[in-house]
mmCIF file of C-alpha atoms and ligand atoms in Angstrom:
data_model
loop_
_atom_site.group_PDB
_atom_site.id
_atom_site.type_symbol
_atom_site.label_atom_id
_atom_site.label_comp_id
_atom_site.label_asym_id
_atom_site.label_seq_id
_atom_site.Cartn_x
_atom_site.Cartn_y
_atom_site.Cartn_z
ATOM 1 C CA MET P 1 -18.089 11.649 -8.987
ATOM 2 C CA GLU P 2 -21.569 10.657 -7.805
ATOM 3 C CA TRP P 3 -21.278 7.717 -5.460
ATOM 4 C CA LYS P 4 -22.933 8.558 -2.161
ATOM 5 C CA ASN P 5 -24.436 6.021 0.211
ATOM 6 C CA GLU P 6 -25.125 5.252 3.869
ATOM 7 C CA PHE P 7 -21.374 4.932 4.489
ATOM 8 C CA THR P 8 -20.382 8.327 3.039
ATOM 9 C CA ARG P 9 -23.311 10.037 4.782
ATOM 10 C CA THR P 10 -22.528 8.476 8.173
ATOM 11 C CA LEU P 11 -18.874 9.462 7.989
ATOM 12 C CA GLY P 12 -19.505 12.838 6.351
ATOM 13 C CA ILE P 13 -17.059 12.223 3.496
ATOM 14 C CA THR P 14 -17.406 13.236 -0.150
ATOM 15 C CA TYR P 15 -16.016 10.052 -1.750
ATOM 16 C CA PRO P 16 -16.216 6.415 -0.555
ATOM 17 C CA LEU P 17 -12.458 6.102 -0.991
ATOM 18 C CA ILE P 18 -10.359 5.122 2.020
ATOM 19 C CA GLN P 19 -6.575 5.372 2.164
ATOM 20 C CA ALA P 20 -5.551 2.089 3.800
ATOM 21 C CA PRO P 21 -3.670 2.319 7.086
ATOM 22 C CA MET P 22 -0.079 1.182 6.424
ATOM 23 C CA LEU P 23 2.058 0.974 9.545
ATOM 24 C CA GLY P 24 5.573 2.216 8.820
ATOM 25 C CA ILE P 25 4.467 3.821 5.542
ATOM 26 C CA THR P 26 1.502 6.104 6.282
ATOM 27 C CA THR P 27 2.484 9.514 7.613
ATOM 28 C CA PRO P 28 0.159 12.120 9.143
ATOM 29 C CA ALA P 29 0.681 14.136 5.949
ATOM 30 C CA MET P 30 -0.668 11.233 3.857
ATOM 31 C CA VAL P 31 -3.723 10.828 6.116
ATOM 32 C CA ALA P 32 -4.475 14.542 5.979
ATOM 33 C CA ALA P 33 -3.979 14.739 2.203
ATOM 34 C CA VAL P 34 -6.674 12.103 1.624
ATOM 35 C CA SER P 35 -9.083 13.514 4.207
ATOM 36 C CA ASN P 36 -8.617 17.042 2.854
ATOM 37 C CA SER P 37 -9.390 15.691 -0.638
ATOM 38 C CA GLY P 38 -12.776 14.327 0.454
ATOM 39 C CA GLY P 39 -11.792 10.694 1.171
ATOM 40 C CA LEU P 40 -11.104 8.997 4.489
ATOM 41 C CA GLY P 41 -7.494 9.027 5.681
ATOM 42 C CA SER P 42 -6.424 6.227 8.037
ATOM 43 C CA LEU P 43 -3.810 6.573 10.757
ATOM 44 C CA PRO P 44 -2.212 3.211 11.659
ATOM 45 C CA VAL P 45 -1.074 2.847 15.276
ATOM 46 C CA GLY P 46 -0.923 -0.977 15.675
ATOM 47 C CA GLY P 47 1.469 -1.896 18.504
ATOM 48 C CA LEU P 48 2.750 1.664 19.069
ATOM 49 C CA PRO P 49 3.254 3.082 22.578
ATOM 50 C CA PRO P 50 0.331 5.238 23.787
ATOM 51 C CA GLU P 51 2.432 8.431 23.916
ATOM 52 C CA LYS P 52 3.368 7.929 20.246
ATOM 53 C CA VAL P 53 -0.335 7.433 19.406
ATOM 54 C CA THR P 54 -1.152 10.717 21.147
ATOM 55 C CA ALA P 55 1.553 12.546 19.175
ATOM 56 C CA LEU P 56 0.473 11.098 15.808
ATOM 57 C CA ILE P 57 -3.196 11.963 16.340
ATOM 58 C CA ARG P 58 -2.155 15.496 17.282
ATOM 59 C CA GLU P 59 -0.085 15.758 14.073
ATOM 60 C CA VAL P 60 -3.000 14.654 11.889
ATOM 61 C CA LYS P 61 -5.386 17.056 13.634
ATOM 62 C CA ALA P 62 -2.966 19.910 12.980
ATOM 63 C CA LEU P 63 -3.171 19.133 9.253
ATOM 64 C CA THR P 64 -6.876 18.471 8.725
ATOM 65 C CA GLN P 65 -10.295 19.333 10.148
ATOM 66 C CA GLN P 66 -11.889 16.554 8.080
ATOM 67 C CA PRO P 67 -12.871 13.055 9.293
ATOM 68 C CA PHE P 68 -10.106 10.439 9.562
ATOM 69 C CA GLU P 69 -9.907 7.014 11.192
ATOM 70 C CA VAL P 70 -7.420 5.376 13.543
ATOM 71 C CA ASN P 71 -6.410 1.760 12.902
ATOM 72 C CA LEU P 72 -5.615 -0.775 15.661
ATOM 73 C CA PHE P 73 -4.135 -4.273 15.820
ATOM 74 C CA THR P 74 -6.764 -6.025 17.967
ATOM 75 C CA TYR P 75 -4.481 -8.923 18.671
ATOM 76 C CA GLU P 76 -3.933 -11.104 21.740
ATOM 77 C CA PRO P 77 -0.256 -12.184 21.920
ATOM 78 C CA PRO P 78 0.456 -15.846 22.758
ATOM 79 C CA LEU P 79 0.559 -16.436 26.516
ATOM 80 C CA HIS P 80 3.354 -19.001 26.331
ATOM 81 C CA PRO P 81 5.719 -18.258 23.430
ATOM 82 C CA ASP P 82 8.104 -21.082 22.609
ATOM 83 C CA ARG P 83 11.620 -20.256 23.833
ATOM 84 C CA LYS P 84 13.326 -22.903 21.677
ATOM 85 C CA THR P 85 11.693 -21.601 18.483
ATOM 86 C CA PHE P 86 12.905 -18.132 19.431
ATOM 87 C CA ASP P 87 16.494 -19.211 20.198
ATOM 88 C CA ASP P 88 16.820 -21.405 17.085
ATOM 89 C CA MET P 89 15.513 -18.640 14.833
ATOM 90 C CA GLN P 90 17.776 -16.061 16.467
ATOM 91 C CA GLU P 91 20.836 -18.295 15.948
ATOM 92 C CA PHE P 92 19.915 -18.839 12.300
ATOM 93 C CA LEU P 93 19.318 -15.126 11.682
ATOM 94 C CA GLN P 94 22.618 -14.168 13.317
ATOM 95 C CA ARG P 95 24.470 -16.559 10.960
ATOM 96 C CA LEU P 96 22.559 -15.130 7.998
ATOM 97 C CA TYR P 97 23.408 -11.536 8.978
ATOM 98 C CA ARG P 98 27.099 -12.360 9.392
ATOM 99 C CA ALA P 99 27.172 -14.110 6.007
ATOM 100 C CA ASN P 100 25.797 -10.889 4.528
ATOM 101 C CA GLY P 101 28.349 -8.677 6.267
ATOM 102 C CA LEU P 102 25.879 -7.278 8.834
ATOM 103 C CA THR P 103 26.459 -6.941 12.580
ATOM 104 C CA VAL P 104 23.145 -7.002 14.443
ATOM 105 C CA THR P 105 22.695 -6.969 18.234
ATOM 106 C CA PRO P 106 20.747 -10.057 19.397
ATOM 107 C CA VAL P 107 17.272 -9.537 20.843
ATOM 108 C CA ASN P 108 16.571 -10.333 24.507
ATOM 109 C CA PHE P 109 13.547 -12.652 24.753
ATOM 110 C CA GLU P 110 12.683 -11.233 28.185
ATOM 111 C CA GLU P 111 12.568 -7.632 26.974
ATOM 112 C CA ILE P 112 10.235 -7.679 23.985
ATOM 113 C CA PRO P 113 7.933 -4.649 24.226
ATOM 114 C CA TYR P 114 4.305 -5.027 23.218
ATOM 115 C CA TYR P 115 1.634 -2.357 23.420
ATOM 116 C CA SER P 116 -1.881 -3.714 23.255
ATOM 117 C CA TRP P 117 -4.895 -1.994 21.719
ATOM 118 C CA ARG P 118 -6.151 -1.927 25.322
ATOM 119 C CA ASP P 119 -3.362 0.526 26.215
ATOM 120 C CA GLN P 120 -4.265 2.655 23.180
ATOM 121 C CA LEU P 121 -8.061 2.892 23.599
ATOM 122 C CA PRO P 122 -7.977 5.568 26.339
ATOM 123 C CA VAL P 123 -5.829 7.748 24.051
ATOM 124 C CA LEU P 124 -8.320 7.434 21.186
ATOM 125 C CA ILE P 125 -11.247 8.198 23.473
ATOM 126 C CA SER P 126 -9.668 11.249 25.056
ATOM 127 C CA ALA P 127 -8.681 12.538 21.596
ATOM 128 C CA GLY P 128 -12.342 12.274 20.526
ATOM 129 C CA ILE P 129 -11.653 9.808 17.672
ATOM 130 C CA LYS P 130 -14.963 8.920 16.011
ATOM 131 C CA TYR P 131 -13.891 6.298 13.431
ATOM 132 C CA VAL P 132 -11.806 3.228 14.212
ATOM 133 C CA SER P 133 -10.795 0.273 12.052
ATOM 134 C CA PHE P 134 -9.027 -2.822 13.270
ATOM 135 C CA THR P 135 -7.239 -5.886 11.971
ATOM 136 C CA PHE P 136 -5.818 -9.172 13.386
ATOM 137 C CA GLY P 137 -9.024 -9.983 15.292
ATOM 138 C CA MET P 138 -11.428 -7.795 17.193
ATOM 139 C CA PRO P 139 -11.805 -6.179 20.603
ATOM 140 C CA ASP P 140 -13.263 -8.294 23.397
ATOM 141 C CA ALA P 141 -16.768 -7.590 24.773
ATOM 142 C CA ALA P 142 -15.470 -4.965 27.233
ATOM 143 C CA GLY P 143 -13.567 -3.228 24.420
ATOM 144 C CA PHE P 144 -16.651 -3.184 22.179
ATOM 145 C CA ALA P 145 -18.764 -1.822 25.032
ATOM 146 C CA LEU P 146 -16.278 0.992 25.699
ATOM 147 C CA LEU P 147 -16.032 1.932 22.008
ATOM 148 C CA LYS P 148 -19.817 1.871 21.607
ATOM 149 C CA GLN P 149 -20.316 3.913 24.778
ATOM 150 C CA HIS P 150 -18.282 6.641 23.061
ATOM 151 C CA HIS P 151 -20.290 6.284 19.816
ATOM 152 C CA ILE P 152 -17.235 5.247 17.817
ATOM 153 C CA TYR P 153 -17.943 3.862 14.323
ATOM 154 C CA LEU P 154 -16.201 0.477 13.992
ATOM 155 C CA MET P 155 -14.761 -1.161 10.889
ATOM 156 C CA GLY P 156 -13.375 -4.701 11.268
ATOM 157 C CA THR P 157 -11.167 -6.575 8.793
ATOM 158 C CA ALA P 158 -12.356 -9.946 7.432
ATOM 159 C CA THR P 159 -10.577 -12.271 4.989
ATOM 160 C CA SER P 160 -13.461 -14.754 4.718
ATOM 161 C CA ALA P 161 -17.251 -14.598 4.788
ATOM 162 C CA GLU P 162 -17.170 -16.471 8.098
ATOM 163 C CA GLU P 163 -14.880 -13.854 9.679
ATOM 164 C CA ALA P 164 -17.240 -11.148 8.407
ATOM 165 C CA GLU P 165 -20.179 -12.844 10.127
ATOM 166 C CA VAL P 166 -18.241 -13.145 13.387
ATOM 167 C CA LEU P 167 -17.380 -9.422 13.252
ATOM 168 C CA LYS P 168 -20.959 -8.455 12.500
ATOM 169 C CA ALA P 169 -22.270 -10.569 15.385
ATOM 170 C CA ALA P 170 -19.784 -8.842 17.695
ATOM 171 C CA GLY P 171 -21.195 -5.437 16.715
ATOM 172 C CA VAL P 172 -19.043 -3.782 14.029
ATOM 173 C CA ASP P 173 -20.684 -1.096 11.881
ATOM 174 C CA ALA P 174 -18.844 -2.016 8.663
ATOM 175 C CA ILE P 175 -16.680 -4.828 7.317
ATOM 176 C CA ILE P 176 -13.402 -4.372 5.456
ATOM 177 C CA ALA P 177 -13.267 -7.373 3.095
ATOM 178 C CA GLN P 178 -9.574 -7.977 2.432
ATOM 179 C CA GLY P 179 -8.757 -10.100 -0.625
ATOM 180 C CA ILE P 180 -5.641 -12.217 -1.056
ATOM 181 C CA GLU P 181 -4.249 -9.582 -3.482
ATOM 182 C CA ALA P 182 -3.780 -7.074 -0.660
ATOM 183 C CA GLY P 183 -0.352 -5.788 0.335
ATOM 184 C CA GLY P 184 0.842 -6.033 3.933
ATOM 185 C CA HIS P 185 -0.562 -8.250 6.660
ATOM 186 C CA ARG P 186 -3.591 -10.502 6.314
ATOM 187 C CA GLY P 187 -6.213 -9.587 8.867
ATOM 188 C CA SER P 188 -7.224 -13.259 9.276
ATOM 189 C CA PHE P 189 -8.120 -14.220 12.823
ATOM 190 C CA LEU P 190 -10.135 -17.459 12.957
ATOM 191 C CA PRO P 191 -8.246 -20.682 13.709
ATOM 192 C CA GLY P 192 -7.534 -23.078 10.853
ATOM 193 C CA GLU P 193 -6.113 -22.641 7.376
ATOM 194 C CA LEU P 194 -5.316 -19.117 6.189
ATOM 195 C CA PRO P 195 -8.179 -17.852 3.974
ATOM 196 C CA GLN P 196 -6.810 -17.136 0.488
ATOM 197 C CA THR P 197 -9.902 -15.796 -1.299
ATOM 198 C CA GLY P 198 -9.508 -13.171 -4.003
ATOM 199 C CA ILE P 199 -11.558 -9.972 -3.683
ATOM 200 C CA MET P 200 -13.735 -10.814 -6.722
ATOM 201 C CA ALA P 201 -14.966 -13.981 -4.992
ATOM 202 C CA LEU P 202 -14.903 -12.654 -1.416
ATOM 203 C CA LEU P 203 -16.714 -9.343 -1.813
ATOM 204 C CA PRO P 204 -20.150 -10.480 -3.075
ATOM 205 C CA GLN P 205 -20.226 -13.342 -0.577
ATOM 206 C CA VAL P 206 -19.514 -10.979 2.319
ATOM 207 C CA VAL P 207 -22.030 -8.413 1.021
ATOM 208 C CA ASP P 208 -24.756 -11.074 0.789
ATOM 209 C CA ARG P 209 -24.055 -12.448 4.253
ATOM 210 C CA VAL P 210 -23.670 -9.361 6.432
ATOM 211 C CA ARG P 211 -26.014 -6.696 5.047
ATOM 212 C CA ILE P 212 -24.004 -3.851 6.605
ATOM 213 C CA PRO P 213 -21.602 -1.584 4.653
ATOM 214 C CA VAL P 214 -18.693 -3.529 3.155
ATOM 215 C CA ILE P 215 -15.394 -1.907 2.192
ATOM 216 C CA ALA P 216 -13.379 -3.667 -0.539
ATOM 217 C CA ALA P 217 -9.602 -3.980 -0.108
ATOM 218 C CA GLY P 218 -7.010 -5.720 -2.251
ATOM 219 C CA GLY P 219 -5.576 -5.041 -5.700
ATOM 220 C CA ILE P 220 -7.552 -1.854 -6.432
ATOM 221 C CA MET P 221 -5.224 0.573 -8.222
ATOM 222 C CA ASP P 222 -7.462 2.642 -10.518
ATOM 223 C CA GLY P 223 -11.019 3.658 -11.413
ATOM 224 C CA ARG P 224 -11.737 0.285 -13.018
ATOM 225 C CA GLY P 225 -11.107 -1.464 -9.703
ATOM 226 C CA VAL P 226 -13.255 1.039 -7.795
ATOM 227 C CA VAL P 227 -16.195 0.598 -10.165
ATOM 228 C CA ALA P 228 -15.825 -3.200 -10.183
ATOM 229 C CA ALA P 229 -15.991 -3.170 -6.362
ATOM 230 C CA LYS P 230 -19.094 -0.969 -6.488
ATOM 231 C CA MET P 231 -20.760 -3.397 -8.924
ATOM 232 C CA LEU P 232 -19.987 -6.286 -6.574
ATOM 233 C CA GLY P 233 -21.789 -4.505 -3.736
ATOM 234 C CA ALA P 234 -19.067 -2.536 -1.933
ATOM 235 C CA SER P 235 -20.056 0.645 -0.092
ATOM 236 C CA ALA P 236 -16.468 1.934 -0.298
ATOM 237 C CA VAL P 237 -12.979 0.845 -1.319
ATOM 238 C CA GLN P 238 -9.743 0.858 0.671
ATOM 239 C CA THR P 239 -6.482 1.230 -1.256
ATOM 240 C CA GLY P 240 -2.999 0.877 0.197
ATOM 241 C CA SER P 241 -0.450 -0.053 -2.456
ATOM 242 C CA ILE P 242 -1.579 2.846 -4.653
ATOM 243 C CA TYR P 243 0.075 5.242 -2.104
ATOM 244 C CA LEU P 244 3.312 3.304 -1.459
ATOM 245 C CA ARG P 245 5.431 5.524 -3.739
ATOM 246 C CA ALA P 246 3.615 8.749 -2.824
ATOM 247 C CA HIS P 247 5.724 11.759 -1.829
ATOM 248 C CA GLU P 248 4.206 11.501 1.674
ATOM 249 C CA SER P 249 4.997 7.755 1.994
ATOM 250 C CA ALA P 250 7.647 6.759 4.541
ATOM 251 C CA ALA P 251 8.685 3.748 2.405
ATOM 252 C CA THR P 252 12.470 3.495 2.148
ATOM 253 C CA PRO P 253 14.216 4.398 -1.126
ATOM 254 C CA PRO P 254 14.974 0.692 -1.930
ATOM 255 C CA HIS P 255 11.310 -0.195 -1.290
ATOM 256 C CA LYS P 256 10.110 2.601 -3.580
ATOM 257 C CA ALA P 257 12.679 1.618 -6.230
ATOM 258 C CA ALA P 258 11.659 -2.063 -6.085
ATOM 259 C CA LEU P 259 7.992 -1.118 -6.534
ATOM 260 C CA ALA P 260 8.753 0.712 -9.756
ATOM 261 C CA GLY P 261 9.709 -2.505 -11.513
ATOM 262 C CA ILE P 262 7.432 -5.230 -10.144
ATOM 263 C CA THR P 263 4.744 -7.260 -11.906
ATOM 264 C CA ASP P 264 1.833 -9.385 -10.675
ATOM 265 C CA THR P 265 4.042 -12.342 -9.680
ATOM 266 C CA ASP P 266 6.761 -10.522 -7.725
ATOM 267 C CA THR P 267 5.066 -10.555 -4.313
ATOM 268 C CA LEU P 268 4.424 -13.482 -2.015
ATOM 269 C CA LEU P 269 2.911 -14.280 1.369
ATOM 270 C CA THR P 270 5.438 -14.722 4.154
ATOM 271 C CA ARG P 271 5.627 -15.026 7.956
ATOM 272 C CA ALA P 272 9.393 -14.452 7.963
ATOM 273 C CA PHE P 273 9.356 -10.802 9.046
ATOM 274 C CA SER P 274 6.637 -10.658 11.680
ATOM 275 C CA GLY P 275 5.216 -14.100 12.413
ATOM 276 C CA ARG P 276 1.900 -13.162 10.762
ATOM 277 C CA TRP P 277 1.164 -13.767 7.095
ATOM 278 C CA ALA P 278 1.861 -10.685 5.018
ATOM 279 C CA ARG P 279 2.356 -9.927 1.311
ATOM 280 C CA GLY P 280 5.578 -8.306 0.199
ATOM 281 C CA ILE P 281 8.305 -8.261 -2.407
ATOM 282 C CA ARG P 282 10.564 -11.327 -2.323
ATOM 283 C CA ASN P 283 14.015 -10.702 -0.817
ATOM 284 C CA THR P 284 16.868 -12.472 0.995
ATOM 285 C CA LEU P 285 15.322 -12.563 4.462
ATOM 286 C CA ILE P 286 12.070 -14.058 3.151
ATOM 287 C CA THR P 287 13.675 -16.730 0.964
ATOM 288 C CA GLU P 288 16.364 -17.718 3.492
ATOM 289 C CA VAL P 289 13.928 -18.103 6.410
ATOM 290 C CA ALA P 290 11.700 -20.258 4.195
ATOM 291 C CA ALA P 291 14.675 -22.352 3.039
ATOM 292 C CA SER P 292 15.829 -22.889 6.649
ATOM 293 C CA GLY P 293 12.749 -25.012 7.341
ATOM 294 C CA LEU P 294 12.751 -23.650 10.913
ATOM 295 C CA PRO P 295 9.451 -22.918 12.647
ATOM 296 C CA VAL P 296 8.694 -19.177 12.675
ATOM 297 C CA ASN P 297 7.761 -17.466 15.964
ATOM 298 C CA ASP P 298 4.261 -16.099 16.422
ATOM 299 C CA TYR P 299 3.681 -12.339 16.252
ATOM 300 C CA PRO P 300 5.022 -10.226 17.959
ATOM 301 C CA TYR P 301 8.087 -12.417 18.706
ATOM 302 C CA GLN P 302 9.267 -12.899 15.103
ATOM 303 C CA ASN P 303 8.571 -9.209 14.510
ATOM 304 C CA ALA P 304 10.801 -8.274 17.453
ATOM 305 C CA LEU P 305 13.533 -10.658 16.243
ATOM 306 C CA THR P 306 13.751 -9.006 12.807
ATOM 307 C CA GLN P 307 13.293 -5.424 14.056
ATOM 308 C CA PRO P 308 17.025 -4.640 14.557
ATOM 309 C CA VAL P 309 18.098 -5.858 11.111
ATOM 310 C CA ARG P 310 15.270 -3.906 9.493
ATOM 311 C CA THR P 311 16.480 -0.737 11.192
ATOM 312 C CA ILE P 312 20.061 -1.343 10.047
ATOM 313 C CA ALA P 313 18.958 -2.251 6.510
ATOM 314 C CA ARG P 314 16.944 0.975 6.315
ATOM 315 C CA GLU P 315 20.048 2.978 7.262
ATOM 316 C CA LEU P 316 22.128 1.107 4.677
ATOM 317 C CA ASP P 317 19.464 1.209 1.934
ATOM 318 C CA ASN P 318 19.783 -2.587 1.785
ATOM 319 C CA PRO P 319 16.653 -4.141 0.196
ATOM 320 C CA ALA P 320 17.670 -7.683 1.235
ATOM 321 C CA PHE P 321 16.518 -7.194 4.852
ATOM 322 C CA ILE P 322 13.755 -4.551 4.625
ATOM 323 C CA ALA P 323 10.097 -5.640 4.776
ATOM 324 C CA MET P 324 8.904 -4.359 1.401
ATOM 325 C CA TRP P 325 5.151 -4.903 1.764
ATOM 326 C CA ALA P 326 3.221 -4.594 -1.497
ATOM 327 C CA GLY P 327 0.029 -5.908 -3.080
ATOM 328 C CA GLN P 328 -0.235 -8.004 -6.238
ATOM 329 C CA ALA P 329 -0.996 -4.891 -8.313
ATOM 330 C CA ALA P 330 1.515 -2.564 -6.592
ATOM 331 C CA GLY P 331 3.575 -2.204 -9.785
ATOM 332 C CA LYS P 332 0.979 0.355 -10.872
ATOM 333 C CA ALA P 333 1.779 2.693 -7.935
ATOM 334 C CA ARG P 334 2.874 6.159 -9.033
ATOM 335 C CA ALA P 335 5.509 8.427 -7.498
ATOM 336 C CA TRP P 336 3.088 11.361 -7.211
ATOM 337 C CA SER P 337 1.771 13.399 -4.320
ATOM 338 C CA THR P 338 -0.968 11.691 -2.294
ATOM 339 C CA ALA P 339 -3.454 14.408 -3.335
ATOM 340 C CA ASP P 340 -2.678 13.828 -7.031
ATOM 341 C CA ILE P 341 -2.989 10.043 -6.701
ATOM 342 C CA PHE P 342 -6.343 10.506 -4.954
ATOM 343 C CA ALA P 343 -7.569 13.054 -7.513
ATOM 344 C CA GLU P 344 -6.683 10.695 -10.377
ATOM 345 C CA LEU P 345 -8.614 7.856 -8.711
ATOM 346 C CA VAL P 346 -11.649 10.135 -8.405
ATOM 347 C CA ARG P 347 -11.280 11.311 -12.026
ATOM 348 C CA GLU P 348 -11.025 7.766 -13.447
ATOM 349 C CA THR P 349 -13.955 6.552 -11.349
ATOM 350 C CA ALA P 350 -16.120 9.523 -12.330
ATOM 351 C CA LEU P 351 -15.428 8.889 -16.026
ATOM 352 C CA LEU P 352 -16.555 5.274 -15.720
ATOM 353 C CA LEU P 353 -19.601 6.061 -13.603
ATOM 354 C CA GLY P 354 -20.678 8.668 -16.130
HETATM 355 C C1 FMN J 401 2.782 -1.442 3.452
HETATM 356 C C2 FMN J 401 1.442 -1.888 3.966
HETATM 357 C C3 FMN J 401 1.197 -1.800 5.338
HETATM 358 C C4 FMN J 401 -0.073 -2.163 5.837
HETATM 359 N N1 FMN J 401 -0.333 -1.988 7.174
HETATM 360 C C5 FMN J 401 -1.601 -2.174 7.647
HETATM 361 C C6 FMN J 401 -1.962 -1.784 8.968
HETATM 362 O O1 FMN J 401 -1.147 -1.243 9.744
HETATM 363 N N2 FMN J 401 -3.245 -2.003 9.360
HETATM 364 C C7 FMN J 401 -4.197 -2.555 8.519
HETATM 365 O O2 FMN J 401 -5.356 -2.705 8.924
HETATM 366 N N3 FMN J 401 -3.884 -2.896 7.251
HETATM 367 C C8 FMN J 401 -2.619 -2.722 6.799
HETATM 368 N N4 FMN J 401 -2.326 -3.023 5.483
HETATM 369 C C9 FMN J 401 -3.354 -3.630 4.621
HETATM 370 C C10 FMN J 401 -4.278 -2.557 4.034
HETATM 371 O O3 FMN J 401 -5.186 -2.104 5.018
HETATM 372 C C11 FMN J 401 -5.121 -3.064 2.834
HETATM 373 O O4 FMN J 401 -5.778 -4.261 3.180
HETATM 374 C C12 FMN J 401 -4.309 -3.312 1.571
HETATM 375 O O5 FMN J 401 -3.356 -2.297 1.351
HETATM 376 C C13 FMN J 401 -5.242 -3.367 0.367
HETATM 377 O O6 FMN J 401 -4.619 -3.932 -0.732
HETATM 378 P P1 FMN J 401 -3.699 -3.098 -1.781
HETATM 379 O O7 FMN J 401 -2.393 -2.930 -1.071
HETATM 380 O O8 FMN J 401 -3.619 -3.994 -2.952
HETATM 381 O O9 FMN J 401 -4.391 -1.796 -2.025
HETATM 382 C C14 FMN J 401 -1.062 -2.667 4.964
HETATM 383 C C15 FMN J 401 -0.792 -2.731 3.584
HETATM 384 C C16 FMN J 401 0.428 -2.347 3.082
HETATM 385 C C17 FMN J 401 0.666 -2.402 1.597
#
C-alpha cells in the first residue's frame, strides 16, 4: 500500500494506520502486533498508577522494537465534587444492584484514587517514549514545555474544529479528529454543549483550519473508510472498534459476544459509567441511570462509583453492568488476531488505492 506522508516519515512507520488506545481493552500484545505490522500501536494508560505505567511500557518494549505511542487522559478533576450527587447516586445504585441480585461494597467518597497525567509524565520521559497522544483536554503550559524539551511528538484529540484550533495553538504536532461515531469516551474538552459532529463533516473542517497532520477517528472499519478519510485530507486513521474482538483484546466474553450481533443503532452516548460522555452498547446500568433522572457525578467520581460493580459483573460474565464500549460500526469487528485484522485493513486499502 502506497500512502506515505509527513506523518509516516516523522514517526518512521510503514502505514498511516494507528490502533486506537482503548483503556481496559488494549493489551501490550495488541500494541506490539500493530507496531510489528508496520502501523502505530497505542498503549493507553489514562488514570493508571505510575508503577503500572512503567510495567506496561516494559511489556510492550519486550514485544516490539518498532515505534508505539502512549496515551494519556490530560484531565483536571473537579476541585469541589458535589457530595450530595455522590450519595444520592450511590444509594440509587445500591438499590439497583440489590434488585438484580448483586452485593456490591459501597465506595468511600474520601478514598477515591486518581492518578494524574502529571504523575505519569516522569515515567514516560525516563522510558524514552517519543510519541504521546492525549484525550480529555491537554497538558498545561508546564506539561507542554516538559514534553517538548524531551522532543516528544504530541497528538491531541479534538471533537470540533474549535478544539482542534485550541490544541494547535497550544503546540501539538498532530490532531486526532474524533467523530461522533467513535466508540469509547468523547475527547471533548471545551465548555458548552457536547460536540456531536460526524467524521465526514468534522475531518475536512479540521484539516482546512489547522494545516498540521490530522488523524481521522470514528467509524472506520475497512479499506473504504481508510480511503474516504484520505480523500477528506487525513494524514492517518485511528481505528479502535475494529480490534475489540481481536484475540489480543481484553474485552470480556459478554462484551465480545454482544459485539457479534450489533447494528448501527445499538450503541448510544452515556455518562452513566464514568461521568464523561462515552459510546457503548445499551445495557441495564445505562438505561436505569438515565431513567432515574438523577444528576450524574463528574469524572472520576462516577467512574469510581461504578468500578466495583463492573469488577463483579466481569467475574460473573454479566453484560448488564459491564461498560461495553463500542463505535457505531463496531458490528463489523472480527474475532481474528490483531495482526490479521491489520493485514486485512492494509490489503483492502491497497486494492482501493491501486
Ligand atoms: C473500548 C474503547 C476504549 C477507548 N479508550 C480510549 C482511551 O483510553 N484513550 C483514548 O484516547 N481514546 C479511547 N477510545 C477512543 C479511540 O481512541 C477512538 O477515538 C475510537 O475507537 C475511534 O472510533 P471507532 O471505535 O469507531 O474506531 C476508546 C475507544 C473504545 C472503543
